[in-house]
mmCIF file of C-alpha atoms and ligand atoms in Angstrom:
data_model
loop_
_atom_site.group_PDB
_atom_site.id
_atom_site.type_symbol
_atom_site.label_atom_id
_atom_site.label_comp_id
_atom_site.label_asym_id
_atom_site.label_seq_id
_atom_site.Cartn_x
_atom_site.Cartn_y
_atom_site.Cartn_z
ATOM 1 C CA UNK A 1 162.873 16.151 24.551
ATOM 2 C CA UNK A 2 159.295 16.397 23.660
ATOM 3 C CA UNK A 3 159.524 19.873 21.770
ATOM 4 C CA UNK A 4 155.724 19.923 20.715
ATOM 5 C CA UNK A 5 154.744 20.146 24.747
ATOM 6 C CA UNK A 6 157.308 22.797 25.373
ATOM 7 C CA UNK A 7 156.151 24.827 22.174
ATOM 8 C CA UNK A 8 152.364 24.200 23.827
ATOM 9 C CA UNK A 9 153.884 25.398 27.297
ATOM 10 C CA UNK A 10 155.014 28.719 25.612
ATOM 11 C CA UNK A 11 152.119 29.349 23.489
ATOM 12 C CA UNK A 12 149.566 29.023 26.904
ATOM 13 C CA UNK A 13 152.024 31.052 29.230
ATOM 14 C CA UNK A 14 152.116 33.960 26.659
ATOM 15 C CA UNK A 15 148.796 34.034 26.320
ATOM 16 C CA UNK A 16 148.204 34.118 30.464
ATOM 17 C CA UNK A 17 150.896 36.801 30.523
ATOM 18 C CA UNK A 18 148.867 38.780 27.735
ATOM 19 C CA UNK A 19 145.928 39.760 30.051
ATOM 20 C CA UNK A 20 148.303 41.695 32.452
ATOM 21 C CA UNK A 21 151.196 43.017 30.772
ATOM 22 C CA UNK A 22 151.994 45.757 28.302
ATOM 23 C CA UNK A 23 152.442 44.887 25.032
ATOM 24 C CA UNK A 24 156.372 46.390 25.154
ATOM 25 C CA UNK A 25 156.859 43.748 28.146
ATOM 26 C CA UNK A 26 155.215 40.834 26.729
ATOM 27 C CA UNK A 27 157.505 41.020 23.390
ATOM 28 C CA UNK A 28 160.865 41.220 25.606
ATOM 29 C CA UNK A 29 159.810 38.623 27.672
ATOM 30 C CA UNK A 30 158.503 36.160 24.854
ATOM 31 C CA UNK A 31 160.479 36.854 21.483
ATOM 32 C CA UNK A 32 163.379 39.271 22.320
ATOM 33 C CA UNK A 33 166.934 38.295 22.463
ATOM 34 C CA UNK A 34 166.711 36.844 26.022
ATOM 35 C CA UNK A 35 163.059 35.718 25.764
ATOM 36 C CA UNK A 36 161.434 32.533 26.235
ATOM 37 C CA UNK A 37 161.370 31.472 22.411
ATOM 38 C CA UNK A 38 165.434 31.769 22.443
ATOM 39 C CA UNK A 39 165.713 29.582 25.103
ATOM 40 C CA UNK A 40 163.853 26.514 23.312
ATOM 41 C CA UNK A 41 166.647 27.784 20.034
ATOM 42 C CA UNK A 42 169.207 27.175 22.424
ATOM 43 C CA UNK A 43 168.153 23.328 23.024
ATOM 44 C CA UNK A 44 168.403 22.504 19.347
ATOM 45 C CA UNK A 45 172.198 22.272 19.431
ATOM 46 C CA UNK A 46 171.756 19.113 21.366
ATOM 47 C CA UNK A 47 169.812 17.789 18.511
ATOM 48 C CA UNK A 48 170.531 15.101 15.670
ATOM 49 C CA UNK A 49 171.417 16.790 12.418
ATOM 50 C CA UNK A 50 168.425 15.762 10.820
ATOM 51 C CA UNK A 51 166.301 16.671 13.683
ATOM 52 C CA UNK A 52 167.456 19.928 13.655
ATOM 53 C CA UNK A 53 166.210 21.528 10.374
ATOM 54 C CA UNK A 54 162.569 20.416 11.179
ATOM 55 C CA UNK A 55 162.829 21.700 14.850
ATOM 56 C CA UNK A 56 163.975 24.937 13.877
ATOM 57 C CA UNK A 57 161.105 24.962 11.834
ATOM 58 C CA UNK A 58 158.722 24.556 14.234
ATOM 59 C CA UNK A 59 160.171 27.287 16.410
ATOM 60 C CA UNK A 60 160.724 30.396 13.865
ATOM 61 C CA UNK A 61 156.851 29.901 13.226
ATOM 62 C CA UNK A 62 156.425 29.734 17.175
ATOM 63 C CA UNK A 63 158.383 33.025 16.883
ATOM 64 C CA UNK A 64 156.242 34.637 13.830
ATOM 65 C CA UNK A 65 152.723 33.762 15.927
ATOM 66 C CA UNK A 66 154.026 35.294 19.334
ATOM 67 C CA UNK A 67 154.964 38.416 17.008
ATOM 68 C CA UNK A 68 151.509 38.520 15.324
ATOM 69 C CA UNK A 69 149.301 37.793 18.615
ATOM 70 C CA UNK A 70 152.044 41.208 20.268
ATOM 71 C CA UNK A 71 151.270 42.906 16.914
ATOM 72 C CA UNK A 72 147.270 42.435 17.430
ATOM 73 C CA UNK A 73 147.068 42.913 21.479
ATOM 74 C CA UNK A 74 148.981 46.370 20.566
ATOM 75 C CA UNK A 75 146.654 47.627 17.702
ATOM 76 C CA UNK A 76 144.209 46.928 20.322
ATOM 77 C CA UNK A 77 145.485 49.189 22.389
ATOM 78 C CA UNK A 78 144.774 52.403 20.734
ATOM 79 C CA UNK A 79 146.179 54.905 23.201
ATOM 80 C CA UNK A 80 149.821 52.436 23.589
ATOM 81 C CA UNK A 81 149.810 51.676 19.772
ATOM 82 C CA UNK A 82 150.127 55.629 19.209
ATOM 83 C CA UNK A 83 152.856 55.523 21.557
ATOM 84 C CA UNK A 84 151.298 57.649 24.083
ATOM 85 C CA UNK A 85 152.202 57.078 27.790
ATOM 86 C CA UNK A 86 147.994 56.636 29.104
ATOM 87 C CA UNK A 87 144.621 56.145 27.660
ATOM 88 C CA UNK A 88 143.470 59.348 26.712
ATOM 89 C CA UNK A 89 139.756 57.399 26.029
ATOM 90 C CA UNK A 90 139.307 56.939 29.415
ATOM 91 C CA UNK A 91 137.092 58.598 31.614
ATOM 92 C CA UNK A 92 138.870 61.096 33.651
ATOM 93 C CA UNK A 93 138.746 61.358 37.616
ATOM 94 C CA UNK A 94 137.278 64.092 39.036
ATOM 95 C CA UNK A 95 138.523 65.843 41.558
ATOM 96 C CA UNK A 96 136.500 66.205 44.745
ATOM 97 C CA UNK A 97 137.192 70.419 46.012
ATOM 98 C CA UNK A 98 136.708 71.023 49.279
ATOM 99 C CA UNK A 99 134.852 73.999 50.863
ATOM 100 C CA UNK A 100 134.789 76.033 53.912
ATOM 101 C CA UNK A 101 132.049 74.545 56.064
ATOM 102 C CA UNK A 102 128.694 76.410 57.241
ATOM 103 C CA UNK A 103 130.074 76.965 60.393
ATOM 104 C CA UNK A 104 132.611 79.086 59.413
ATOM 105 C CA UNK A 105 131.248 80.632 56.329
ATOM 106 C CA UNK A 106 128.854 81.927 58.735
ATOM 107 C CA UNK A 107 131.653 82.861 61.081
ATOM 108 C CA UNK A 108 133.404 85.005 58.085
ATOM 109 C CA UNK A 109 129.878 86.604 57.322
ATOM 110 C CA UNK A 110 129.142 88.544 60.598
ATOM 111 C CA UNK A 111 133.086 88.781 61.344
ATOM 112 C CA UNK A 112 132.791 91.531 57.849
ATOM 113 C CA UNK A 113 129.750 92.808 58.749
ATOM 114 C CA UNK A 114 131.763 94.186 62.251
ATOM 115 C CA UNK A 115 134.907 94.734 60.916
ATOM 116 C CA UNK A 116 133.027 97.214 58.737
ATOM 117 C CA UNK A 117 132.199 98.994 61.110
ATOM 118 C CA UNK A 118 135.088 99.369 62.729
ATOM 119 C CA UNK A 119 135.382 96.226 65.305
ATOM 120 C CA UNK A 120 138.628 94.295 65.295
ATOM 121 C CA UNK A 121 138.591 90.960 65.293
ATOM 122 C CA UNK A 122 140.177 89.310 68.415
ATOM 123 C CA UNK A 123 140.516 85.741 70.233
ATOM 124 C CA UNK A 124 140.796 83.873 73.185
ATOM 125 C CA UNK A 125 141.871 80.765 75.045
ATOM 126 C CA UNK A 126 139.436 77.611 74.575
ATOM 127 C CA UNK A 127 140.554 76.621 78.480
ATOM 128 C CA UNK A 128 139.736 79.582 80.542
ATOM 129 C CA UNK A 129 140.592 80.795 84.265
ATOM 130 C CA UNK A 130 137.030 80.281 86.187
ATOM 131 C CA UNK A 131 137.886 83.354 87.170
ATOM 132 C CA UNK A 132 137.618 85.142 83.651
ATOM 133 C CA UNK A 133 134.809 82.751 82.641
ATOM 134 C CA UNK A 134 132.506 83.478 85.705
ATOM 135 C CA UNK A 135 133.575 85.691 88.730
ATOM 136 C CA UNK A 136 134.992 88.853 86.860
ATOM 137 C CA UNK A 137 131.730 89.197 84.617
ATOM 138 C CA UNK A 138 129.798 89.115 87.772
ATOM 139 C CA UNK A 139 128.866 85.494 88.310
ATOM 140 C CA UNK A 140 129.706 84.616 91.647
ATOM 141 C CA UNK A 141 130.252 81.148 93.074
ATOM 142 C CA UNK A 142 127.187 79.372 94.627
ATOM 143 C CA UNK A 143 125.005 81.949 92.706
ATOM 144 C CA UNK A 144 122.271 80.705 90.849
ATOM 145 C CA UNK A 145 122.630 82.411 87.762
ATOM 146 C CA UNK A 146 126.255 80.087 87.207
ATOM 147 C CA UNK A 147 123.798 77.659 86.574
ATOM 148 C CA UNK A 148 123.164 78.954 82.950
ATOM 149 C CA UNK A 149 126.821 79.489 82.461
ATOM 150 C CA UNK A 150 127.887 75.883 83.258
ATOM 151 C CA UNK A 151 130.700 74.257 82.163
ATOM 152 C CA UNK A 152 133.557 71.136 81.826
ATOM 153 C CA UNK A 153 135.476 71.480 85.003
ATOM 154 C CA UNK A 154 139.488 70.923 83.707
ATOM 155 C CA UNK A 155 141.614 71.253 86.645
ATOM 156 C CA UNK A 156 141.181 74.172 89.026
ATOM 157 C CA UNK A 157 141.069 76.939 87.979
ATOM 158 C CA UNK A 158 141.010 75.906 84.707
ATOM 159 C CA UNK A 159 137.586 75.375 82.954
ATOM 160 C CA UNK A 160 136.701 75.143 78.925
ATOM 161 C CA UNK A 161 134.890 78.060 78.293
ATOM 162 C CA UNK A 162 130.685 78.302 78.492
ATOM 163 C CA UNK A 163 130.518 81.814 76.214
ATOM 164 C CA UNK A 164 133.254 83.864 74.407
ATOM 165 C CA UNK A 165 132.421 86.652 77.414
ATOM 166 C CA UNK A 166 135.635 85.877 78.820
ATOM 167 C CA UNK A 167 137.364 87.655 75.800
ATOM 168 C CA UNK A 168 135.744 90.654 76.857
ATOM 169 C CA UNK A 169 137.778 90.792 80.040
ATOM 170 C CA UNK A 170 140.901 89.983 78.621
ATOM 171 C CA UNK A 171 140.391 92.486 75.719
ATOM 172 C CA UNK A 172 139.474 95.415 78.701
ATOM 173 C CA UNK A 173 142.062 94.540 81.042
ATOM 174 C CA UNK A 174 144.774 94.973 77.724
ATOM 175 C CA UNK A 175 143.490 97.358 76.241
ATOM 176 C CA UNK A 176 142.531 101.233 77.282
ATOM 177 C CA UNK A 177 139.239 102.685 75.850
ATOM 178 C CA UNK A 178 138.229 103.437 73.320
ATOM 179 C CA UNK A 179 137.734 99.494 72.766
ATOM 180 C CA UNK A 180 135.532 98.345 69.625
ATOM 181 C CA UNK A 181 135.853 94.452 68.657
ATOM 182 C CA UNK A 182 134.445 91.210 67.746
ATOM 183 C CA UNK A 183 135.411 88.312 69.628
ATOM 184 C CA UNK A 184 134.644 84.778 67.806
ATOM 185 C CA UNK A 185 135.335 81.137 69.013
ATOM 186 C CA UNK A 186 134.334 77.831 69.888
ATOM 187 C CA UNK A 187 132.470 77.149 73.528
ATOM 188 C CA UNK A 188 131.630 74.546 75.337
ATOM 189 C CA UNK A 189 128.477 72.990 77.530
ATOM 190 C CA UNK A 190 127.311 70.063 79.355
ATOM 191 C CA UNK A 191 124.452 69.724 77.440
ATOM 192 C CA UNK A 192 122.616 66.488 76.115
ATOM 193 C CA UNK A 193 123.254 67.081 72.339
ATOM 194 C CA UNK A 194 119.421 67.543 70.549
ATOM 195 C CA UNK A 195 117.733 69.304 67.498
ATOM 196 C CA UNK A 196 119.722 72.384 69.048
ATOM 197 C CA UNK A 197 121.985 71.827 71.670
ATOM 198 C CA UNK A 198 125.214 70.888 71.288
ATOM 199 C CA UNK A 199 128.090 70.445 73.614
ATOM 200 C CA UNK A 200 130.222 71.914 71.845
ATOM 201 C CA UNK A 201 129.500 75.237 69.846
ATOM 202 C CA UNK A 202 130.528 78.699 68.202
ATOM 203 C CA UNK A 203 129.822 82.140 69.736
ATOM 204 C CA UNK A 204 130.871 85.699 68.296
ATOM 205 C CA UNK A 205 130.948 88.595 71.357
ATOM 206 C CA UNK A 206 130.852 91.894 70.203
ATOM 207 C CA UNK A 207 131.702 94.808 72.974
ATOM 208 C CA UNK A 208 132.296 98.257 72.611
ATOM 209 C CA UNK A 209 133.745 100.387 75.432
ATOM 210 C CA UNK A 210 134.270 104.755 75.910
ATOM 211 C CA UNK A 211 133.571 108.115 77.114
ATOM 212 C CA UNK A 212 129.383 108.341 76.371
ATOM 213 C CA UNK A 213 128.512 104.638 74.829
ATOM 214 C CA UNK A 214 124.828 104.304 74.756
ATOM 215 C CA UNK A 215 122.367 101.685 74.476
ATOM 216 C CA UNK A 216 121.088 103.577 71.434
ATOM 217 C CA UNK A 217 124.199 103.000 69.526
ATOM 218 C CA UNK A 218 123.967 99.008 70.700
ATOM 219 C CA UNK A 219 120.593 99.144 68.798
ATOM 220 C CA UNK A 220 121.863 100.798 65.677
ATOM 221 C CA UNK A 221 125.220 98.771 65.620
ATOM 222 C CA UNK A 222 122.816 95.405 65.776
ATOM 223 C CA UNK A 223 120.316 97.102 63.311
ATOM 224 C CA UNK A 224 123.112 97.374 60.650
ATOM 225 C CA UNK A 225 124.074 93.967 61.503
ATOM 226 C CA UNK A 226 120.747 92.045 61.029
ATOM 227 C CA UNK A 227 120.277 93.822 57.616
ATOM 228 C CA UNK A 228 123.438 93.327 56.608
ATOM 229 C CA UNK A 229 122.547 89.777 57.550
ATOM 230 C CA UNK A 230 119.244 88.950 55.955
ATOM 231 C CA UNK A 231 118.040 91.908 54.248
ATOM 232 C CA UNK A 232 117.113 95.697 54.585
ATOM 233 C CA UNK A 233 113.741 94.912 55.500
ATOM 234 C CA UNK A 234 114.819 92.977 58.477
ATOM 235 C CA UNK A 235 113.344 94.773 61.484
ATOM 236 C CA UNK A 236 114.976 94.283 65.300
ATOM 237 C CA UNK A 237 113.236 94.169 68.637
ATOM 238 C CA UNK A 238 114.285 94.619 72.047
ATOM 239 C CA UNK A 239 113.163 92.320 74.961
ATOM 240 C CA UNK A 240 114.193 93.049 78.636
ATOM 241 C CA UNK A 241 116.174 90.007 79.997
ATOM 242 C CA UNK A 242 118.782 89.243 82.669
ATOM 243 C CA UNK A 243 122.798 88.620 82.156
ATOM 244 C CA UNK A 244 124.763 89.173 85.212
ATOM 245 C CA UNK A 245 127.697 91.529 83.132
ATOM 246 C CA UNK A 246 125.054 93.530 81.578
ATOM 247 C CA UNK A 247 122.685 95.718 82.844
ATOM 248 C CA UNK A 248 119.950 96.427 81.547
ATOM 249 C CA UNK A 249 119.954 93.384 79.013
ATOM 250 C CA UNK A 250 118.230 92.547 76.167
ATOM 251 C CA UNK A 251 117.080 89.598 74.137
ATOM 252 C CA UNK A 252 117.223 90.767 70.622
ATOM 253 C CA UNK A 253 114.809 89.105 67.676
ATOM 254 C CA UNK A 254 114.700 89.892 64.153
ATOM 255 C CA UNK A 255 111.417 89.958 62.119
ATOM 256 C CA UNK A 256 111.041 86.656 60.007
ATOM 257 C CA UNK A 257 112.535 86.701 57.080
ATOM 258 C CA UNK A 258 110.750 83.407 55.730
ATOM 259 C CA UNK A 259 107.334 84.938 56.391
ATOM 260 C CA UNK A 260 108.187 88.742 56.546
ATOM 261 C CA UNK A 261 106.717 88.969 60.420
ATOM 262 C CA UNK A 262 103.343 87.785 59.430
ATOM 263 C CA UNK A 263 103.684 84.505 61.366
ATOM 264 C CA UNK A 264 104.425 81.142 60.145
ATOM 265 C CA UNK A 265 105.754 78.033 61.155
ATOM 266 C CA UNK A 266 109.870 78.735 61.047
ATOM 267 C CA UNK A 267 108.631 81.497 63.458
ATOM 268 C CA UNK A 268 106.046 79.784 65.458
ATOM 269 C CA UNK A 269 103.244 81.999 64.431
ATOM 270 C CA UNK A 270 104.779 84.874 66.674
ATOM 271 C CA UNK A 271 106.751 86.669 63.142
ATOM 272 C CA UNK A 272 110.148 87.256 65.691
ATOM 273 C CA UNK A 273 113.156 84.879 65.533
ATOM 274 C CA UNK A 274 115.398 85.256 68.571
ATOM 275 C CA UNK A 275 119.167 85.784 67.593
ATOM 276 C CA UNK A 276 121.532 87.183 70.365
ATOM 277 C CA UNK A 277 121.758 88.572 74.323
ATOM 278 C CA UNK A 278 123.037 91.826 75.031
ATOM 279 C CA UNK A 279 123.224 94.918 77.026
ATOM 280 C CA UNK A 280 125.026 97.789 78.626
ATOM 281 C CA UNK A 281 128.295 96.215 80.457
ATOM 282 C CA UNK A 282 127.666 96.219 84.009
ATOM 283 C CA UNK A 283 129.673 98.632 86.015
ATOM 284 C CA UNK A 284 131.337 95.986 88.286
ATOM 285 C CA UNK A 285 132.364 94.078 85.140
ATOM 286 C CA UNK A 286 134.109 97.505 84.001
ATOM 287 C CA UNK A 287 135.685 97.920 87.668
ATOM 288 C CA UNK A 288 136.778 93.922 87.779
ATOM 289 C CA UNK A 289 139.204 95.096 84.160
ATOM 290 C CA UNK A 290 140.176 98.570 85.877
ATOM 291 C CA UNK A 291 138.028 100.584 83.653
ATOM 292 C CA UNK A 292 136.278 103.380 85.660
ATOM 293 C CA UNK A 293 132.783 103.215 85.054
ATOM 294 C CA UNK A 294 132.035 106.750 85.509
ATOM 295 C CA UNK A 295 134.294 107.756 82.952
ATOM 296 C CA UNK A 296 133.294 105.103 80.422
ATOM 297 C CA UNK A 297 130.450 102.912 79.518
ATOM 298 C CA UNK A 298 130.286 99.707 77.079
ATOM 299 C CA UNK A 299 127.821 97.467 75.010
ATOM 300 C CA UNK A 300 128.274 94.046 74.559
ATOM 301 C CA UNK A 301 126.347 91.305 73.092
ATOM 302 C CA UNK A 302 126.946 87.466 71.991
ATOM 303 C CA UNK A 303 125.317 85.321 69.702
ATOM 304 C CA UNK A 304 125.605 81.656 68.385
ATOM 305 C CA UNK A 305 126.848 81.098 65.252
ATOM 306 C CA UNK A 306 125.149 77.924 64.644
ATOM 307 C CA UNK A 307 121.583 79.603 65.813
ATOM 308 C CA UNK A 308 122.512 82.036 63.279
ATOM 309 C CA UNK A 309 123.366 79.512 60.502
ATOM 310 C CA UNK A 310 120.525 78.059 60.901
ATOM 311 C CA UNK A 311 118.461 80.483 60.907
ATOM 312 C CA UNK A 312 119.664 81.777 57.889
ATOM 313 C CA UNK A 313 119.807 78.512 55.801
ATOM 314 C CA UNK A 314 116.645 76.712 57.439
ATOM 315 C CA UNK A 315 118.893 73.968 59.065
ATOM 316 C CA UNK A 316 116.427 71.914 61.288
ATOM 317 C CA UNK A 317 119.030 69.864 63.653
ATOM 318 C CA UNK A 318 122.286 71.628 65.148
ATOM 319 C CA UNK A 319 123.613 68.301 65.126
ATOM 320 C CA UNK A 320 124.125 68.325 60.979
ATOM 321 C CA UNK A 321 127.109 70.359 61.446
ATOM 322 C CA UNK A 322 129.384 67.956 63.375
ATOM 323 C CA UNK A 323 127.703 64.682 61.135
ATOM 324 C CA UNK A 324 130.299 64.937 58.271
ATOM 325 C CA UNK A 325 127.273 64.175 55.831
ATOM 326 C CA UNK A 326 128.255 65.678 52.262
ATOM 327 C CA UNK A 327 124.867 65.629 50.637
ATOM 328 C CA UNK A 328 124.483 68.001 53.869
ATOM 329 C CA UNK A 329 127.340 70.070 53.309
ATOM 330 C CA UNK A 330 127.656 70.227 49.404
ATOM 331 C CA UNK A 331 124.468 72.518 49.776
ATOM 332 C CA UNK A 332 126.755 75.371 50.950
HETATM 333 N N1 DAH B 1 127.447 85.092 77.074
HETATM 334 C C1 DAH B 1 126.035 84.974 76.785
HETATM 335 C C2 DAH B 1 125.696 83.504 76.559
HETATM 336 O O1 DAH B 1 126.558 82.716 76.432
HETATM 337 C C3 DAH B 1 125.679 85.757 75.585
HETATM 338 C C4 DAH B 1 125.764 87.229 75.889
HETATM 339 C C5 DAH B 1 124.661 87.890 76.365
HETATM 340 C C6 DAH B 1 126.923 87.901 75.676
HETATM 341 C C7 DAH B 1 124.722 89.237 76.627
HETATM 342 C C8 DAH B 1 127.004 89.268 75.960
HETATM 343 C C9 DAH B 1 125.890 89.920 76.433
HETATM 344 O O2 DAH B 1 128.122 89.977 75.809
HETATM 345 O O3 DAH B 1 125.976 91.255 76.681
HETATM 346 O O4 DAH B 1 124.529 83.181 76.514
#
């Protein structure tokens, strides 16, 4: 038995074992009671008596260096010398918090701004009837103005909503007037995704229905709003426009709010920014939900919550919101 070499073997194994285990480990493996040194102890009975003194020897100052090298690799270890259970030196690991995304921040903004004044908040299915989503707010089939409304085709009837109008005639047919809410949700478009179209996207409707509902009190409701939004020096104007379930309609602007109206180039030199579509709900529309028109009348209006995200926070591309980019969305 060629002790020297096994004494060598030890000695380099220990040291190989040092660089990955714990301190506590390396000691039980190497010089505890079953460890490696005790083994080579247990080959010395085989010895010569004269052999045996010398050997032993060799192997109780194999045990003392094993001790020492434990001893040093722990006092290295200043955290596991004091007995704690991790390195309180090292550099911790932050955690990453989430937030709620543009999108809906925005969403939650001019969802308080209505319920404020009064509106409730309600929803509606993403897959609509085509009836709901075109023919009962007075877009008939083959008519050109469906065009506009276009949409994915699911399985008749079934279609995934172009605008969140269809809430309105879900909300009238269910409720009675007096009817004041906010409808918000995600639509949908077969549109070639650009700087700002997307094919899928976010509208909020807002309709009120009773007795006496005026056009005046659409313009004050969406004053209130657009101040609320970006400031009491925001200023609204009217624009006459067409939507088959209103009549009259209305494309509404605000005054810029990066140039206060005087004309820049967020604006295109005109000082408007257009935000939202609206009008007086068409009688026929009020009919299609059973609501008699000459008893009551209704506002409504929709707008696009990205269009209105963007133009709040000077987003340039719609497409930033669906890119999953954090140095994008760590701005919010
Ligand atoms: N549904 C329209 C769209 O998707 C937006 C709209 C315009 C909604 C006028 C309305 C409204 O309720 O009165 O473009």
């Amino acid at each position: 038995m060629d002790l020297d070499a096994k004494i060598e073997e030890v000695k380099a194994a220990f040291e190989k074992d040092a660089a990955t285990l714990p301190p506590e480990q390396l000691r039980t493996r190497y010089v505890g009671r079953e460890g490696k040194v005790r083994d080579l102890f247990a080959l010395l009975k085989g010895l010569p008596p004269d052999l045996k003194g010398p050997a032993g020897q060799k192997l109780n100052a194999l045990t003392a260096e094993l001790e020492r090298r434990t001893g040093e690799i722990l006092s290295s270890r200043p955290a596991a010398a004091a007995g704690e259970a991790f390195d309180l030196t090292l550099p911790g690991r932050a955690p990453e918090p989430g937030r709620r995304h543009p999108i809906y921040r925005t969403w939650d903004g001019i969802a308080r701004v209505f319920m404020k004044l009064g509106f409730d908040v309600v929803y509606g299915p993403e897959i609509e009837t085509e009836q709901n989503n075109f023919e009962a707010l007075n877009i008939p089939l083959e008519h050109p103005s469906r065009d506009a409304f276009d949409t994915f085709y699911v399985e008749r009837p079934y279609v995934l909503r172009s605008h969140t109008s269809p809430v309105q005639i879900r909300t009238m047919k269910e409720r009675k007037p007096p009817i004041r809410v906010i409808a918000p949700g995600k639509v949908f478009r077969p549109d070639k995704p650009d700087a700002s179209h997307s094919p899928q996207f976010h509208q909020v409707e807002g309709l009120m229905v009773g007795p006496g509902v005026t056009f005046a009190q659409l313009k004050g409701v969406l004053d209130l709003f657009v101040k609320a939004m970006w400031g009491p020096e925001t200023r609204t104007r009217f624009r006459p426009s067409f939507f088959p379930f209103t009549e009259p309609s209305a494309e509404v602007d605000v005054s810029c709010f990066i140039c206060g109206a005087k004309g820049c180039s967020a604006c295109k030199q005109s000082g408007w920014m257009e935000i939202l579509g609206s009008g007086m709900v068409h009688p026929k529309v009020l009919e299609n939900c059973g609501i008699d028109p000459e008893v009551n009348t209704g506002f409504a209006f929709g707008m696009g919550v990205e269009r209105i995200c963007m133009l709040k926070h000077g987003v340039p591309d719609i497409r930033l919101f669906t890119e999953n980019h954090f140095a994008f969305l760590r701005q919010f």
